[in-house]
Amino acid sequence: MAFSADELRVLRRALAIALHPAPLPDEDVQDCLRLAGSVDETVSEAGRLRAFLLADLARYRNALPGSLSGYLELLQDALAAGYDPRPEDLAALRALRGGPVAAALLERCQVLAERSVRARLSGRAVSAAAPAPRSRLLALPGGRAAEPDKPKVPAAPARPAPSERPAPKPSEVFPPRRRPVPPPQQRAAG
């Protein structure tokens, strides 16, 4: 996640106020609420992107062996993003282990799967699903909550839940390339 210069300025002010509570001007409160909304939206989009990538990985895995190079590339990207390989991934890699890339990925996935199982058995496992949504920022210490005589900020309109919007298909995100049509040949009158 990357922050713009303005967002970093707001974040720095919010952290300073959290450490040393003081009344906040309305502009600072609004900036903090906008930043919290942006962070919430980013987390939501990250969850949608993760779901899309995992669905894409499953489609490629189901299309093996024809999608070998795409599957291996997607699996490497997913592993780099913290994906725990599933039994289907291990079975697919075992079937493909004749290639050097698939063999190396199989070894890596076996180590990761073993760690994941041990963590689950010891009770320290974290869900492989999207991160749990955090609660909304309702009051800032020293902000409007400290001033009871001022009216409260109206709540932002509710956004649709991420599950209400279907994840886009790869063909919608990356439309097929069309070859350019050559210009029609001009005929000479003769």
PDB file of N, CA and C in Angstrom, residues 75-76 79-80 85 103-113:
ATOM      1  N   LEU A  75       1.139 -19.326 -10.032  1.00  0.00           N
ATOM      2  CA  LEU A  75       1.421 -19.949  -8.744  1.00  0.00           C
ATOM      3  C   LEU A  75       2.606 -19.263  -8.060  1.00  0.00           C
ATOM      4  N   GLN A  76       3.638 -18.923  -8.829  1.00  0.00           N
ATOM      5  CA  GLN A  76       4.782 -18.209  -8.241  1.00  0.00           C
ATOM      6  C   GLN A  76       4.344 -16.860  -7.684  1.00  0.00           C
ATOM      7  N   LEU A  79       2.319 -17.451  -4.485  1.00  0.00           N
ATOM      8  CA  LEU A  79       3.185 -17.816  -3.362  1.00  0.00           C
ATOM      9  C   LEU A  79       3.921 -16.601  -2.823  1.00  0.00           C
ATOM     10  N   ALA A  80       4.347 -15.719  -3.720  1.00  0.00           N
ATOM     11  CA  ALA A  80       5.039 -14.501  -3.288  1.00  0.00           C
ATOM     12  C   ALA A  80       4.105 -13.596  -2.489  1.00  0.00           C
ATOM     13  N   PRO A  85      -0.212 -23.176  -0.578  1.00  0.00           N
ATOM     14  CA  PRO A  85      -0.597 -24.120  -1.625  1.00  0.00           C
ATOM     15  C   PRO A  85      -1.602 -25.141  -1.109  1.00  0.00           C
ATOM     16  N   ALA A 103       9.419 -28.695 -10.811  1.00  0.00           N
ATOM     17  CA  ALA A 103      10.072 -29.447  -9.733  1.00  0.00           C
ATOM     18  C   ALA A 103      10.495 -28.518  -8.599  1.00  0.00           C
ATOM     19  N   ALA A 104      11.048 -27.358  -8.950  1.00  0.00           N
ATOM     20  CA  ALA A 104      11.463 -26.396  -7.922  1.00  0.00           C
ATOM     21  C   ALA A 104      10.245 -25.858  -7.174  1.00  0.00           C
ATOM     22  N   LEU A 105       9.167 -25.588  -7.915  1.00  0.00           N
ATOM     23  CA  LEU A 105       7.944 -25.104  -7.266  1.00  0.00           C
ATOM     24  C   LEU A 105       7.340 -26.169  -6.360  1.00  0.00           C
ATOM     25  N   LEU A 106       7.417 -27.436  -6.776  1.00  0.00           N
ATOM     26  CA  LEU A 106       6.891 -28.513  -5.952  1.00  0.00           C
ATOM     27  C   LEU A 106       7.627 -28.558  -4.609  1.00  0.00           C
ATOM     28  N   GLU A 107       8.944 -28.458  -4.635  1.00  0.00           N
ATOM     29  CA  GLU A 107       9.709 -28.468  -3.385  1.00  0.00           C
ATOM     30  C   GLU A 107       9.307 -27.300  -2.493  1.00  0.00           C
ATOM     31  N   ARG A 108       9.199 -26.124  -3.101  1.00  0.00           N
ATOM     32  CA  ARG A 108       8.829 -24.922  -2.342  1.00  0.00           C
ATOM     33  C   ARG A 108       7.425 -25.066  -1.754  1.00  0.00           C
ATOM     34  N   CYS A 109       6.484 -25.577  -2.553  1.00  0.00           N
ATOM     35  CA  CYS A 109       5.105 -25.731  -2.088  1.00  0.00           C
ATOM     36  C   CYS A 109       4.988 -26.771  -0.992  1.00  0.00           C
ATOM     37  N   GLN A 110       5.778 -27.842  -1.070  1.00  0.00           N
ATOM     38  CA  GLN A 110       5.739 -28.853  -0.022  1.00  0.00           C
ATOM     39  C   GLN A 110       6.209 -28.280   1.308  1.00  0.00           C
ATOM     40  N   VAL A 111       7.249 -27.460   1.267  1.00  0.00           N
ATOM     41  CA  VAL A 111       7.745 -26.824   2.492  1.00  0.00           C
ATOM     42  C   VAL A 111       6.684 -25.875   3.054  1.00  0.00           C
ATOM     43  N   LEU A 112       6.072 -25.066   2.187  1.00  0.00           N
ATOM     44  CA  LEU A 112       5.052 -24.121   2.643  1.00  0.00           C
ATOM     45  C   LEU A 112       3.819 -24.839   3.178  1.00  0.00           C
ATOM     46  N   ALA A 113       3.404 -25.908   2.504  1.00  0.00           N
ATOM     47  CA  ALA A 113       2.229 -26.656   2.950  1.00  0.00           C
ATOM     48  C   ALA A 113       2.494 -27.310   4.305  1.00  0.00           C
TER      49      ALA A 113
END
